């Protein structure tokens, strides 16, 4: 079974990896695409061999699960070899790249003005934040998506501090996806993360707790398992469409599986799978695909090239899901 060629250009660098104002240092960060392309090519070959031998949809789901597990192991081994990412101020533990997200151990990502993402920022004890320094692509992306997260509260009429993302599956089920937290809920998250770090014996004195934080929070593990399973089931369809592929991609990013590294695994997995099972060229991977899927909601995050000119509203998504379930 032939596969489409995979190249580093298929892996645009996440802005969150670009924590430098210096273009030369950004070039070094972008080199990670070479590792992703090699891993995706290997994974595509593994999937192609299993795909030909798979007699039906359950066997193909199992093949996809095996390839995903292979990539989780790849990301863990790469973390051991490469060490911590330059420009980070977070304690580095490679084992977390293969540690599943458990109940009560939610993954949180802070959005908005995250001072530590500015190059050369200095710790301000009174503000409990990093201040000053030079803007970087990582800082700019977080500011932008923090603003977009806040806008969703207004757009969807959410008056409280928690926006629960609801994910529509092809069979018509609505599953609780990630949450967006602001205000008191976000400050409680600050306190929870500080307590977690302290319990692990880590230094908490430089943890940013000031300002007006916004967080994304991963789904409960039981919901994440449903979303991940639905993504693999979609990708195993006998006649996979581009819309199926885009929805599966969204589901995978909505359902991170490990404490660290899920973004790179999901990026590498979807490119590898697209090269094997999607007729024609797979849709390009946006550089900020993880933030899109965490913040924008299902309609906007899945529109892509297949959604050009299509209404992107909740009612349309529900209708599409109902048709898929009936058909």
Tab-separated table of C-alpha atoms in Angstrom:
chain	number	residue	atom	x	y	z
A	1	UNK	CA	0.000	0.000	0.000
A	2	UNK	CA	1.518	3.314	-1.094
A	3	UNK	CA	1.625	6.372	1.166
A	4	UNK	CA	1.885	10.053	0.348
A	5	UNK	CA	5.349	11.541	0.967
A	6	UNK	CA	5.865	13.340	4.277
A	7	UNK	CA	8.303	16.232	4.681
A	8	UNK	CA	9.307	18.699	7.430
A	9	UNK	CA	7.177	21.294	5.655
A	10	UNK	CA	4.107	19.310	6.726
A	11	UNK	CA	4.862	20.357	10.323
A	12	UNK	CA	4.664	24.125	10.753
A	13	UNK	CA	6.168	25.032	14.099
A	14	UNK	CA	3.762	25.773	16.912
A	15	UNK	CA	4.124	29.381	18.067
A	16	UNK	CA	4.366	28.014	21.604
A	17	UNK	CA	7.760	26.559	20.687
A	18	UNK	CA	9.002	29.974	19.520
A	19	UNK	CA	9.897	31.550	22.842
A	20	UNK	CA	12.657	33.746	21.430
A	21	UNK	CA	12.728	37.141	19.748
A	22	UNK	CA	16.014	36.170	18.053
A	23	UNK	CA	15.271	34.742	14.546
A	24	UNK	CA	18.364	32.516	14.681
A	25	UNK	CA	17.086	30.794	17.816
A	26	UNK	CA	13.670	30.433	16.207
A	27	UNK	CA	15.304	28.571	13.309
A	28	UNK	CA	16.724	26.036	15.761
A	29	UNK	CA	13.274	25.506	17.304
A	30	UNK	CA	11.781	24.937	13.862
A	31	UNK	CA	14.222	22.067	13.294
A	32	UNK	CA	11.932	19.874	15.408
A	33	UNK	CA	9.882	19.456	12.208
A	34	UNK	CA	12.640	17.201	10.889
A	35	UNK	CA	12.133	14.818	13.814
A	36	UNK	CA	8.361	14.902	13.314
A	37	UNK	CA	8.655	14.130	9.606
A	38	UNK	CA	10.909	11.145	10.292
A	39	UNK	CA	8.565	9.826	12.969
A	40	UNK	CA	5.484	10.355	10.782
A	41	UNK	CA	7.096	8.563	7.843
A	42	UNK	CA	7.898	5.576	10.059
A	43	UNK	CA	4.405	5.617	11.556
A	44	UNK	CA	2.793	5.817	8.102
A	45	UNK	CA	4.765	2.776	6.975
A	46	UNK	CA	3.711	0.869	10.082
A	47	UNK	CA	0.067	1.835	9.557
A	48	UNK	CA	0.143	0.962	5.841
A	49	UNK	CA	1.377	-2.559	6.608
A	50	UNK	CA	-1.273	-3.067	9.276
A	51	UNK	CA	-3.987	-1.456	7.128
A	52	UNK	CA	-3.552	-3.949	4.302
A	53	UNK	CA	-3.822	-6.838	6.748
A	54	UNK	CA	-6.818	-5.358	8.612
A	55	UNK	CA	-9.982	-7.288	7.608
A	56	UNK	CA	-12.493	-4.704	8.834
A	57	UNK	CA	-13.169	-1.550	10.797
A	58	UNK	CA	-12.443	-2.951	14.304
A	59	UNK	CA	-9.079	-4.228	13.123
A	60	UNK	CA	-8.297	-0.858	11.559
A	61	UNK	CA	-9.213	0.920	14.780
A	62	UNK	CA	-6.775	-1.404	16.556
A	63	UNK	CA	-4.103	-0.579	13.958
A	64	UNK	CA	-4.621	3.144	14.516
A	65	UNK	CA	-4.433	2.685	18.292
A	66	UNK	CA	-1.165	0.765	17.932
A	67	UNK	CA	0.368	3.504	15.789
A	68	UNK	CA	-0.757	6.183	18.239
A	69	UNK	CA	0.841	4.251	21.111
A	70	UNK	CA	4.006	3.928	19.020
A	71	UNK	CA	4.145	7.710	18.648
A	72	UNK	CA	3.593	8.288	22.364
A	73	UNK	CA	6.657	6.113	22.954
A	74	UNK	CA	8.564	8.029	20.238
A	75	UNK	CA	7.841	11.357	21.946
A	76	UNK	CA	8.928	9.980	25.309
A	77	UNK	CA	12.200	8.615	23.914
A	78	UNK	CA	12.846	11.887	22.107
A	79	UNK	CA	12.269	13.821	25.326
A	80	UNK	CA	14.856	11.658	27.094
A	81	UNK	CA	17.361	12.342	24.313
A	82	UNK	CA	16.708	16.049	23.743
A	83	UNK	CA	16.146	17.228	27.296
A	84	UNK	CA	14.145	20.364	28.214
A	85	UNK	CA	13.052	22.789	25.504
A	86	UNK	CA	15.175	25.972	25.462
A	87	UNK	CA	13.407	29.049	26.785
A	88	UNK	CA	11.175	27.243	29.290
A	89	UNK	CA	11.114	27.872	33.031
A	90	UNK	CA	9.229	24.692	33.918
A	91	UNK	CA	10.709	21.641	35.645
A	92	UNK	CA	11.437	18.879	33.133
A	93	UNK	CA	10.472	15.239	33.752
A	94	UNK	CA	10.619	12.996	30.644
A	95	UNK	CA	8.440	10.336	32.289
A	96	UNK	CA	5.469	12.695	32.025
A	97	UNK	CA	5.568	12.277	28.232
A	98	UNK	CA	4.093	8.791	28.733
A	99	UNK	CA	2.128	9.366	31.952
A	100	UNK	CA	-1.648	9.200	31.321
A	101	UNK	CA	-3.884	12.022	32.525
A	102	UNK	CA	-5.711	10.634	35.559
A	103	UNK	CA	-8.882	11.692	37.335
A	104	UNK	CA	-8.128	14.742	39.478
A	105	UNK	CA	-4.905	15.516	37.591
A	106	UNK	CA	-6.310	17.790	34.878
A	107	UNK	CA	-3.979	19.347	32.330
A	108	UNK	CA	-4.175	23.153	32.397
A	109	UNK	CA	-2.757	25.643	29.912
A	110	UNK	CA	-2.620	29.322	30.791
A	111	UNK	CA	-3.677	31.803	28.102
A	112	UNK	CA	-3.432	35.574	27.902
A	113	UNK	CA	-0.412	37.601	28.997
A	114	UNK	CA	1.955	34.869	30.150
A	115	UNK	CA	5.002	36.915	31.064
A	116	UNK	CA	7.475	34.041	31.124
A	117	UNK	CA	6.986	33.723	27.351
A	118	UNK	CA	8.629	37.111	26.776
A	119	UNK	CA	12.354	36.820	26.132
A	120	UNK	CA	14.370	38.358	28.947
A	121	UNK	CA	11.369	38.938	31.228
A	122	UNK	CA	12.199	39.471	34.912
A	123	UNK	CA	10.331	38.177	37.935
A	124	UNK	CA	8.274	40.809	39.774
A	125	UNK	CA	7.538	39.482	43.248
A	126	UNK	CA	4.897	42.135	43.999
A	127	UNK	CA	2.977	41.354	40.800
A	128	UNK	CA	3.550	37.571	41.034
A	129	UNK	CA	4.387	37.657	37.332
A	130	UNK	CA	7.228	38.025	34.857
A	131	UNK	CA	7.383	41.541	33.437
A	132	UNK	CA	9.319	43.327	30.709
A	133	UNK	CA	11.332	41.544	28.062
A	134	UNK	CA	10.755	41.217	24.333
A	135	UNK	CA	7.631	39.884	22.655
A	136	UNK	CA	7.945	36.417	21.117
A	137	UNK	CA	5.615	34.420	18.831
A	138	UNK	CA	4.676	32.297	21.859
A	139	UNK	CA	3.678	35.348	23.908
A	140	UNK	CA	1.747	36.891	21.020
A	141	UNK	CA	-0.161	33.650	20.385
A	142	UNK	CA	-1.173	33.332	24.026
A	143	UNK	CA	-2.346	36.942	24.158
A	144	UNK	CA	-4.423	36.442	21.007
A	145	UNK	CA	-6.017	33.208	22.160
A	146	UNK	CA	-6.634	34.594	25.627
A	147	UNK	CA	-8.645	37.351	23.990
A	148	UNK	CA	-10.498	34.857	21.762
A	149	UNK	CA	-11.291	32.708	24.796
A	150	UNK	CA	-12.794	35.701	26.599
A	151	UNK	CA	-14.821	36.550	23.483
A	152	UNK	CA	-16.434	33.108	23.524
A	153	UNK	CA	-17.952	33.839	26.929
A	154	UNK	CA	-19.671	36.889	25.464
A	155	UNK	CA	-20.603	35.264	22.156
A	156	UNK	CA	-22.168	32.234	23.833
A	157	UNK	CA	-23.781	34.188	26.655
A	158	UNK	CA	-21.838	32.485	29.457
A	159	UNK	CA	-22.088	34.679	32.552
A	160	UNK	CA	-20.060	32.556	34.946
A	161	UNK	CA	-16.356	31.762	35.047
A	162	UNK	CA	-16.460	28.348	33.319
A	163	UNK	CA	-17.250	27.657	29.667
A	164	UNK	CA	-17.867	23.948	29.095
A	165	UNK	CA	-17.060	22.958	25.544
A	166	UNK	CA	-19.574	20.431	24.181
A	167	UNK	CA	-18.379	18.185	21.369
A	168	UNK	CA	-20.857	16.766	18.869
A	169	UNK	CA	-19.995	13.269	17.648
A	170	UNK	CA	-21.169	11.823	14.307
A	171	UNK	CA	-23.699	9.581	16.079
A	172	UNK	CA	-25.393	12.620	17.626
A	173	UNK	CA	-23.930	12.321	21.129
A	174	UNK	CA	-22.765	15.463	22.915
A	175	UNK	CA	-19.661	14.832	25.019
A	176	UNK	CA	-18.050	17.200	27.514
A	177	UNK	CA	-14.787	18.372	25.997
A	178	UNK	CA	-12.342	20.830	27.485
A	179	UNK	CA	-13.265	23.834	29.626
A	180	UNK	CA	-12.196	27.461	29.494
A	181	UNK	CA	-11.736	29.098	32.893
A	182	UNK	CA	-11.554	32.756	33.844
A	183	UNK	CA	-12.032	34.935	36.932
A	184	UNK	CA	-12.354	33.060	40.222
A	185	UNK	CA	-12.191	29.684	38.463
A	186	UNK	CA	-8.853	30.629	36.897
A	187	UNK	CA	-7.467	31.879	40.215
A	188	UNK	CA	-8.511	28.602	41.864
A	189	UNK	CA	-6.557	26.853	39.126
A	190	UNK	CA	-3.510	28.985	39.983
A	191	UNK	CA	-3.805	27.802	43.587
A	192	UNK	CA	-4.290	24.162	42.529
A	193	UNK	CA	-1.222	24.202	40.288
A	194	UNK	CA	0.876	25.823	43.014
A	195	UNK	CA	-0.200	23.129	45.461
A	196	UNK	CA	0.613	20.385	42.951
A	197	UNK	CA	4.103	21.758	42.373
A	198	UNK	CA	4.722	22.074	46.091
A	199	UNK	CA	3.548	18.481	46.663
A	200	UNK	CA	6.143	17.326	44.128
A	201	UNK	CA	8.864	19.221	45.971
A	202	UNK	CA	9.270	21.827	43.232
A	203	UNK	CA	10.024	25.516	43.618
A	204	UNK	CA	6.776	27.507	43.399
A	205	UNK	CA	8.233	30.956	44.041
A	206	UNK	CA	8.302	31.831	40.312
A	207	UNK	CA	4.858	30.543	39.357
A	208	UNK	CA	2.814	33.285	37.711
A	209	UNK	CA	-0.323	33.946	39.734
A	210	UNK	CA	-0.897	37.615	38.994
A	211	UNK	CA	-2.978	39.429	36.423
A	212	UNK	CA	-6.233	38.126	34.943
A	213	UNK	CA	-5.473	34.561	33.896
A	214	UNK	CA	-7.504	32.430	31.520
A	215	UNK	CA	-6.981	28.667	31.421
A	216	UNK	CA	-7.993	25.764	29.261
A	217	UNK	CA	-8.625	22.528	31.153
A	218	UNK	CA	-8.526	19.049	29.628
A	219	UNK	CA	-11.672	16.871	29.735
A	220	UNK	CA	-12.350	14.305	32.435
A	221	UNK	CA	-10.478	11.089	31.528
A	222	UNK	CA	-13.725	9.182	30.862
A	223	UNK	CA	-14.856	11.858	28.370
A	224	UNK	CA	-11.392	12.067	26.861
A	225	UNK	CA	-11.493	8.313	26.257
A	226	UNK	CA	-14.819	8.666	24.404
A	227	UNK	CA	-13.462	11.491	22.239
A	228	UNK	CA	-10.235	9.641	21.441
A	229	UNK	CA	-12.127	6.457	20.576
A	230	UNK	CA	-14.514	8.406	18.332
A	231	UNK	CA	-11.534	9.934	16.498
A	232	UNK	CA	-10.043	6.516	15.742
A	233	UNK	CA	-13.427	5.167	14.679
A	234	UNK	CA	-13.846	8.065	12.255
A	235	UNK	CA	-10.378	7.531	10.765
A	236	UNK	CA	-11.168	3.829	10.265
A	237	UNK	CA	-14.173	4.543	8.033
A	238	UNK	CA	-14.009	2.677	4.705
A	239	UNK	CA	-14.505	5.883	2.709
A	240	UNK	CA	-12.863	8.587	4.774
A	241	UNK	CA	-13.832	12.112	3.719
A	242	UNK	CA	-11.961	15.327	4.339
A	243	UNK	CA	-14.662	16.428	6.780
A	244	UNK	CA	-14.309	13.138	8.684
A	245	UNK	CA	-10.567	13.723	8.858
A	246	UNK	CA	-10.917	17.308	10.114
A	247	UNK	CA	-13.389	16.250	12.796
A	248	UNK	CA	-11.138	13.380	13.902
A	249	UNK	CA	-8.229	15.814	14.104
A	250	UNK	CA	-10.281	18.093	16.341
A	251	UNK	CA	-11.304	15.191	18.580
A	252	UNK	CA	-7.688	14.126	19.036
A	253	UNK	CA	-6.629	17.603	20.173
A	254	UNK	CA	-9.665	17.819	22.445
A	255	UNK	CA	-8.564	14.597	24.127
A	256	UNK	CA	-4.875	14.776	25.153
A	257	UNK	CA	-3.745	11.418	26.492
A	258	UNK	CA	-0.574	12.210	28.432
A	259	UNK	CA	0.654	14.859	30.849
A	260	UNK	CA	3.208	16.129	28.326
A	261	UNK	CA	3.772	15.777	24.586
A	262	UNK	CA	0.206	15.150	23.394
A	263	UNK	CA	0.335	18.078	20.961
A	264	UNK	CA	3.378	16.720	19.099
A	265	UNK	CA	1.949	13.204	19.119
A	266	UNK	CA	-1.391	14.373	17.720
A	267	UNK	CA	0.275	16.468	15.008
A	268	UNK	CA	2.520	13.603	13.953
A	269	UNK	CA	-0.279	11.043	14.111
A	270	UNK	CA	-2.760	12.977	11.957
A	271	UNK	CA	-0.154	13.681	9.276
A	272	UNK	CA	0.885	10.017	9.201
A	273	UNK	CA	-2.717	8.793	9.043
A	274	UNK	CA	-3.641	11.306	6.352
A	275	UNK	CA	-0.746	10.097	4.203
A	276	UNK	CA	-2.087	6.542	4.344
A	277	UNK	CA	-5.876	6.608	4.384
A	278	UNK	CA	-7.083	9.948	3.005
A	279	UNK	CA	-7.641	10.098	-0.769
A	280	UNK	CA	-5.746	13.038	-2.207
A	281	UNK	CA	-3.689	15.501	-0.214
A	282	UNK	CA	-4.531	15.898	3.466
A	283	UNK	CA	-5.524	19.394	4.647
A	284	UNK	CA	-2.539	21.427	5.794
A	285	UNK	CA	-1.825	21.428	9.506
A	286	UNK	CA	-2.252	24.950	10.939
A	287	UNK	CA	0.729	26.032	13.022
A	288	UNK	CA	-1.594	26.844	15.949
A	289	UNK	CA	-3.809	23.763	15.592
A	290	UNK	CA	-3.701	22.960	19.317
A	291	UNK	CA	-4.815	26.451	20.361
A	292	UNK	CA	-7.523	26.486	17.696
A	293	UNK	CA	-8.965	23.239	18.988
A	294	UNK	CA	-8.725	24.264	22.647
A	295	UNK	CA	-10.251	27.718	22.260
A	296	UNK	CA	-12.340	28.275	19.136
A	297	UNK	CA	-15.004	25.609	19.506
A	298	UNK	CA	-15.889	22.732	17.205
A	299	UNK	CA	-17.299	24.616	14.212
A	300	UNK	CA	-14.453	27.076	13.748
A	301	UNK	CA	-11.736	24.554	14.606
A	302	UNK	CA	-12.945	22.060	11.980
A	303	UNK	CA	-13.858	24.386	9.112
A	304	UNK	CA	-10.482	24.221	7.372
A	305	UNK	CA	-10.432	24.005	3.588
A	306	UNK	CA	-13.421	21.688	3.576
A	307	UNK	CA	-15.502	24.278	5.354
A	308	UNK	CA	-14.919	27.198	3.018
A	309	UNK	CA	-18.193	28.986	2.416
A	310	UNK	CA	-20.047	26.817	4.921
A	311	UNK	CA	-22.008	28.305	7.795
A	312	UNK	CA	-20.063	27.714	10.985
A	313	UNK	CA	-22.702	27.666	13.700
A	314	UNK	CA	-23.822	25.277	16.417
A	315	UNK	CA	-27.129	24.478	14.718
A	316	UNK	CA	-25.365	23.533	11.511
A	317	UNK	CA	-23.008	21.262	13.427
A	318	UNK	CA	-25.918	19.560	15.165
A	319	UNK	CA	-27.703	19.020	11.845
A	320	UNK	CA	-24.566	17.594	10.252
A	321	UNK	CA	-24.127	15.238	13.203
A	322	UNK	CA	-27.726	14.113	12.946
A	323	UNK	CA	-27.390	13.380	9.246
A	324	UNK	CA	-24.193	11.413	9.857
A	325	UNK	CA	-25.898	9.387	12.603
A	326	UNK	CA	-28.896	8.607	10.359
A	327	UNK	CA	-26.781	7.870	7.283
